[in-house]
Tab-separated table of C-alpha atoms in Angstrom:
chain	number	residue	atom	x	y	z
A	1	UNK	CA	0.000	0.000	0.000
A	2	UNK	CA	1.180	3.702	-0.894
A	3	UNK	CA	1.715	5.529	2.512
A	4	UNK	CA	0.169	8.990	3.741
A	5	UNK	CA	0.899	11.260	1.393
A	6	UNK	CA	0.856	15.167	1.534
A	7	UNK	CA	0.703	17.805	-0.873
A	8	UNK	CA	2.670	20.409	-1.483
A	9	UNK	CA	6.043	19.414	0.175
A	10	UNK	CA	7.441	22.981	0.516
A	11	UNK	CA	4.625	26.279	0.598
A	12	UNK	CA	6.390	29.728	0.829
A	13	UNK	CA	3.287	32.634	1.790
A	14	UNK	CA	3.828	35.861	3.480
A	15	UNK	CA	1.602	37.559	6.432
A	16	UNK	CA	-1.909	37.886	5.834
A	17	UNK	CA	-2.373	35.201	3.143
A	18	UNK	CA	-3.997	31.749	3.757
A	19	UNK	CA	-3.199	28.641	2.510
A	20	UNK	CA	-4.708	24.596	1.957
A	21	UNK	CA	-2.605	21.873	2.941
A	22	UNK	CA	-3.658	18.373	1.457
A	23	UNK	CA	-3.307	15.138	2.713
A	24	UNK	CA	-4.505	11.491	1.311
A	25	UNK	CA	-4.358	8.579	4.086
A	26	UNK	CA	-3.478	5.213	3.595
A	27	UNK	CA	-5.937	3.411	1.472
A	28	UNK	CA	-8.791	2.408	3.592
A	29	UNK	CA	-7.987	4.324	6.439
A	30	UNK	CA	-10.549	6.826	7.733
A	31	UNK	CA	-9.181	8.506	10.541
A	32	UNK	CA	-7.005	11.839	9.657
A	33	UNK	CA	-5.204	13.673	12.118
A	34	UNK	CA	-3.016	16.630	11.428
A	35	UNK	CA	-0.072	17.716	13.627
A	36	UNK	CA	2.201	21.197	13.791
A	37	UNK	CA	5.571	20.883	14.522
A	38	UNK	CA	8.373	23.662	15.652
A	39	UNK	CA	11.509	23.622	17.002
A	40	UNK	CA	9.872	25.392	20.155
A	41	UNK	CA	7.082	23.348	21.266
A	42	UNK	CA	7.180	20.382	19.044
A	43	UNK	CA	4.378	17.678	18.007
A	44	UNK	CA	1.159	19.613	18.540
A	45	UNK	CA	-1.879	18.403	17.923
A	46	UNK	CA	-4.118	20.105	15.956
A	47	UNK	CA	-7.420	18.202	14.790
A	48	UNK	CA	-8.531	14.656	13.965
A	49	UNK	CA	-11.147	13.844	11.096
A	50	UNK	CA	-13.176	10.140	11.049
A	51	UNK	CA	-15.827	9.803	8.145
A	52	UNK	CA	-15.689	13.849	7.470
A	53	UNK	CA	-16.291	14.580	10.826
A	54	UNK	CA	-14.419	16.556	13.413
A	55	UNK	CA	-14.383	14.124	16.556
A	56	UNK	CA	-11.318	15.699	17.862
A	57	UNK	CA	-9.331	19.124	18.305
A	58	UNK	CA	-6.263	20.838	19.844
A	59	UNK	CA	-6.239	24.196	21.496
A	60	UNK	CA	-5.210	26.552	18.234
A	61	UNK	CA	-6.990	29.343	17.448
A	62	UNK	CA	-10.212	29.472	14.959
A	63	UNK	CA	-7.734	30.268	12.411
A	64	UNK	CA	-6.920	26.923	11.919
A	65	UNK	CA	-9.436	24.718	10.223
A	66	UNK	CA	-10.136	21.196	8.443
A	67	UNK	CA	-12.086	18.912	6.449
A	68	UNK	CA	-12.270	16.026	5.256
A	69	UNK	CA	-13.839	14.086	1.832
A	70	UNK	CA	-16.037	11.169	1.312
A	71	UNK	CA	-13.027	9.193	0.052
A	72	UNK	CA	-11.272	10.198	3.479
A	73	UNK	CA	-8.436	12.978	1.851
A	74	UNK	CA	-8.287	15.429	3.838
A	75	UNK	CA	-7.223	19.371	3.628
A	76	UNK	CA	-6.282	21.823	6.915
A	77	UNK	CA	-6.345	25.688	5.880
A	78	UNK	CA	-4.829	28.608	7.993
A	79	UNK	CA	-6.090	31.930	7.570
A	80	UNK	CA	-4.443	35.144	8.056
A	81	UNK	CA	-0.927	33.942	8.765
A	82	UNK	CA	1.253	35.027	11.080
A	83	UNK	CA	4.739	34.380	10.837
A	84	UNK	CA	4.785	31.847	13.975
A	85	UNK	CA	2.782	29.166	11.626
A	86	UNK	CA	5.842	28.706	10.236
A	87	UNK	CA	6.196	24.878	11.081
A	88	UNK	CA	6.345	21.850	9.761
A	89	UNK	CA	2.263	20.355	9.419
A	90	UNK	CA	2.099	16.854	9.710
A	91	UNK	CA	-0.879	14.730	8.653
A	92	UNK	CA	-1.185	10.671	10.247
A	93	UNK	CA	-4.107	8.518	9.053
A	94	UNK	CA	-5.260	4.770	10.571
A	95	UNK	CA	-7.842	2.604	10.330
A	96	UNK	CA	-10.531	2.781	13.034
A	97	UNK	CA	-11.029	3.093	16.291
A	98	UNK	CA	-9.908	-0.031	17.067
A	99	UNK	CA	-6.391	0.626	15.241
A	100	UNK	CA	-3.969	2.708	17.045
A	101	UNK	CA	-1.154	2.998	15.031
A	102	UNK	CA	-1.276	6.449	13.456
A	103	UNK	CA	1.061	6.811	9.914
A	104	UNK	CA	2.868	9.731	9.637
A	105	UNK	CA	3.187	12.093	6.330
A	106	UNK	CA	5.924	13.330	5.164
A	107	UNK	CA	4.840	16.325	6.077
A	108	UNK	CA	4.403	19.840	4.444
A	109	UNK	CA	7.165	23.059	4.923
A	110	UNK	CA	4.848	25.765	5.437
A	111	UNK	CA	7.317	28.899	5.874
A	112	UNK	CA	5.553	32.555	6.332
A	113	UNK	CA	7.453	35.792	5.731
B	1	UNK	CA	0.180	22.206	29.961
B	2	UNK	CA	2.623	19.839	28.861
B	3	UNK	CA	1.109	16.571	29.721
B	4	UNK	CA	4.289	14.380	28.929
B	5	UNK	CA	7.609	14.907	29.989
B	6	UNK	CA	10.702	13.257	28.094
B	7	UNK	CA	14.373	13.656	28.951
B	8	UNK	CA	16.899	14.364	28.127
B	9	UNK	CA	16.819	16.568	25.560
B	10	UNK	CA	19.651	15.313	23.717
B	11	UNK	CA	21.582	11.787	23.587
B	12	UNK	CA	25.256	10.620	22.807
B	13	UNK	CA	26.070	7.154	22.881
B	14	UNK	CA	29.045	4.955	21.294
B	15	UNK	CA	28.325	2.589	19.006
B	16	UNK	CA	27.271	-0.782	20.850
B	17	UNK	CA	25.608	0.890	24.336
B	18	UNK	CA	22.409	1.305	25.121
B	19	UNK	CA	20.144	4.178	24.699
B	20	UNK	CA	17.684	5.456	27.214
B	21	UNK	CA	14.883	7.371	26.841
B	22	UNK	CA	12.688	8.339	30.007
B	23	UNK	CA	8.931	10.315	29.433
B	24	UNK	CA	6.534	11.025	32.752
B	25	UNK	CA	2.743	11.443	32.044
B	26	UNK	CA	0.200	12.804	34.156
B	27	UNK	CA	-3.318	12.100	32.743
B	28	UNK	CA	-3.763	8.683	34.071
B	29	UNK	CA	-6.373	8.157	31.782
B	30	UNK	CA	-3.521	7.709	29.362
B	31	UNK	CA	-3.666	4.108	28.403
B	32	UNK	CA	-1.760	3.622	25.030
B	33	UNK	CA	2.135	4.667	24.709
B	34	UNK	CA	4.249	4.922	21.327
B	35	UNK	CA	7.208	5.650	20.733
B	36	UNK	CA	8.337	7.261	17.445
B	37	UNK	CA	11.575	7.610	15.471
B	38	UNK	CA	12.030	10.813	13.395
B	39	UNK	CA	14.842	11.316	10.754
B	40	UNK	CA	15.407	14.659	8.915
B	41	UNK	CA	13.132	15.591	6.008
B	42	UNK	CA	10.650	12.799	7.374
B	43	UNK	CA	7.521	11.819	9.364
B	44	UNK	CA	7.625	10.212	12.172
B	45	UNK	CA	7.484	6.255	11.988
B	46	UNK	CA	6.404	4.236	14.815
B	47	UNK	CA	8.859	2.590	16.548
B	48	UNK	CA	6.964	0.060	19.420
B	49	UNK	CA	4.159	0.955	21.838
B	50	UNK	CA	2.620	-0.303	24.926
B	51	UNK	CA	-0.243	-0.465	27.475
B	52	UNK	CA	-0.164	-0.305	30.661
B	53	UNK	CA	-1.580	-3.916	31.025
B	54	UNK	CA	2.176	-4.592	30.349
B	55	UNK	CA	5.104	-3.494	32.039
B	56	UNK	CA	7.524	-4.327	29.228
B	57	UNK	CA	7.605	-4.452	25.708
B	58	UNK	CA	10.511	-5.823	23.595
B	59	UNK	CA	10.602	-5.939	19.720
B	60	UNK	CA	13.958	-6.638	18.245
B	61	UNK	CA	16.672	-3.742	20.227
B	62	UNK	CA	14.105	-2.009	21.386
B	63	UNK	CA	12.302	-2.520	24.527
B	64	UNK	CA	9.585	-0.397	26.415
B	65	UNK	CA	9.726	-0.387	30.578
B	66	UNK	CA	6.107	0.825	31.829
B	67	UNK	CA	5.382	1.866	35.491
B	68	UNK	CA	2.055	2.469	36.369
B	69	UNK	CA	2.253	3.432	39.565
B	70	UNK	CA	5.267	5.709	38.522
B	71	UNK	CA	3.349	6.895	35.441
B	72	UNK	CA	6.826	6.946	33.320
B	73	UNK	CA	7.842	5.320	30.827
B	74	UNK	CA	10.788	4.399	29.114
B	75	UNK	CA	12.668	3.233	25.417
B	76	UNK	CA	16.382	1.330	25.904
B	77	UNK	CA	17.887	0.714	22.643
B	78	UNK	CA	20.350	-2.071	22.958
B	79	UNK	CA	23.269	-2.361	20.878
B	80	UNK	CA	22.774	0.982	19.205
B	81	UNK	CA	24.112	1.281	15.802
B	82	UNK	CA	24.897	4.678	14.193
B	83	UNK	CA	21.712	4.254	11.689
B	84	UNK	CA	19.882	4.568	14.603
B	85	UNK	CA	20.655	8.454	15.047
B	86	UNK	CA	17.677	9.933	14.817
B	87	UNK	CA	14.869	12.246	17.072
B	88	UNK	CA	12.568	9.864	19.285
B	89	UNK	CA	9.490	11.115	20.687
B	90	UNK	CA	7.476	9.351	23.327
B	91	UNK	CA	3.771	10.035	22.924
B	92	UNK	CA	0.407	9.041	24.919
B	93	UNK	CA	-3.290	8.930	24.017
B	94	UNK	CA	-7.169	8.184	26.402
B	95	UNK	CA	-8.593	5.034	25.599
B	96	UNK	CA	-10.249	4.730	22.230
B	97	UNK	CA	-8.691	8.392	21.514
B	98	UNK	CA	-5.603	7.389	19.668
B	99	UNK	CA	-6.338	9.657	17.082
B	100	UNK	CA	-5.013	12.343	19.805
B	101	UNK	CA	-1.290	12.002	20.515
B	102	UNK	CA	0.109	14.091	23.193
B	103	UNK	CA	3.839	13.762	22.319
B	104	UNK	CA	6.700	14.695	24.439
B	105	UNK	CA	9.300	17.228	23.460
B	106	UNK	CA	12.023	14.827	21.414
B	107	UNK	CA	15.151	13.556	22.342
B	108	UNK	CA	17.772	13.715	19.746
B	109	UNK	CA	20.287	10.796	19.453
B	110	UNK	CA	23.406	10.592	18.256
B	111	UNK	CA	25.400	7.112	18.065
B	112	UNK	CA	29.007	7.815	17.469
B	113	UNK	CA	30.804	5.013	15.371
């Protein structure tokens, strides 16, 4: 099986803009969580995703949102940037409830200036 | 509120020791424990996890020591090779919440040939 996969790799936006991160889980996987990650205060968790709904979130502000599809891909968005999202956003997918082994993305560079 | 602490923050060993990796929690309705390795430019992959119906793990090198009643837990990598130089980060999740990793900070290793 192809593993998590996220889209774009590298993202290079300035203050003010907003952007969409994707991510695709594992095939058959349904649970999505997405992770920010800084040399400061490390893995954070920011939201989880089961069949396209929200069962789960971290403590970042409203600027910070998610979704996810009917085929379970799903996209995080950050509005009005500041230059402290600058971080590495990680995305993990696995199977169900009764799976706990979350797969990790790549990851995508999001760097604000 | 950092919810699990992992020391130390960084790790040299020679080529052949052991590696050891200590993380305290303080939810006690924590009840699943990963631990994942991280090289550069990568996700993090899941190394071994436990529960706490367990008090040790072992899968190949690496073994997991649990204490309940201490609520800490730790990763010993035997025999550690310089491929193994890497960031590890200990992690904990509620029951049926694994979706939800609260990681620790990251302990970078270095194994010195």
């Amino acid at each position: 099986k192809a593993g998590v996969t996220q889209t774009p790799r590298y993202l290079i936006k300035t203050r003010g803009q907003q952007v969409t991160l994707s991510c695709s889980p594992i095939s058959g996987h349904r649970s999505v969580s997405w992770y920010q990650q800084t040399p400061g205060q490390g893995l954070q968790f920011l939201f989880e995703y089961f069949s396209e709904t929200q069962r789960n979130k971290g403590n970042f502000p409203g600027r910070f949102s998610g979704r996810q599809f009917s085929n379970s891909r799903s996209e995080m968005n950050v509005s009005t940037l500041e230059l402290g999202d600058s971080a590495l956003y990680l995305c993990a997918s696995s199977g169900d409830r009764g799976s706990d082994t979350q797969y990790f993305g790549p990851g995508t560079r999001l760097t604000v200036l | 509120q950092q919810q699990v602490k992992q020391s130390p923050q960084s790790l040299i060993v020679q080529k052949g020791g052991i590696s050891i990796i200590n993380c305290a929690y303080e939810n006690t309705a924590f009840d699943y424990f990963p631990w994942y390795q991280q090289f550069p430019g990568k996700g993090p992959a899941l190394l071994i996890a436990i529960r706490p119906d367990v008090s040790e793990k072992k899968e190949g090198r690496f073994t997991i020591s649990f204490n309940k009643s201490a609520k800490q837990f730790s990763l010993h990598i035997m025999d550690s090779q310089p491929g193994d130089s890497a960031t590890y980060f200990c992690a904990a999740s509620k029951e049926g919440n694994t979706g939800k990793l609260i990681f620790g900070q990251g302990t970078t290793l270095q194994v010195k040939p």
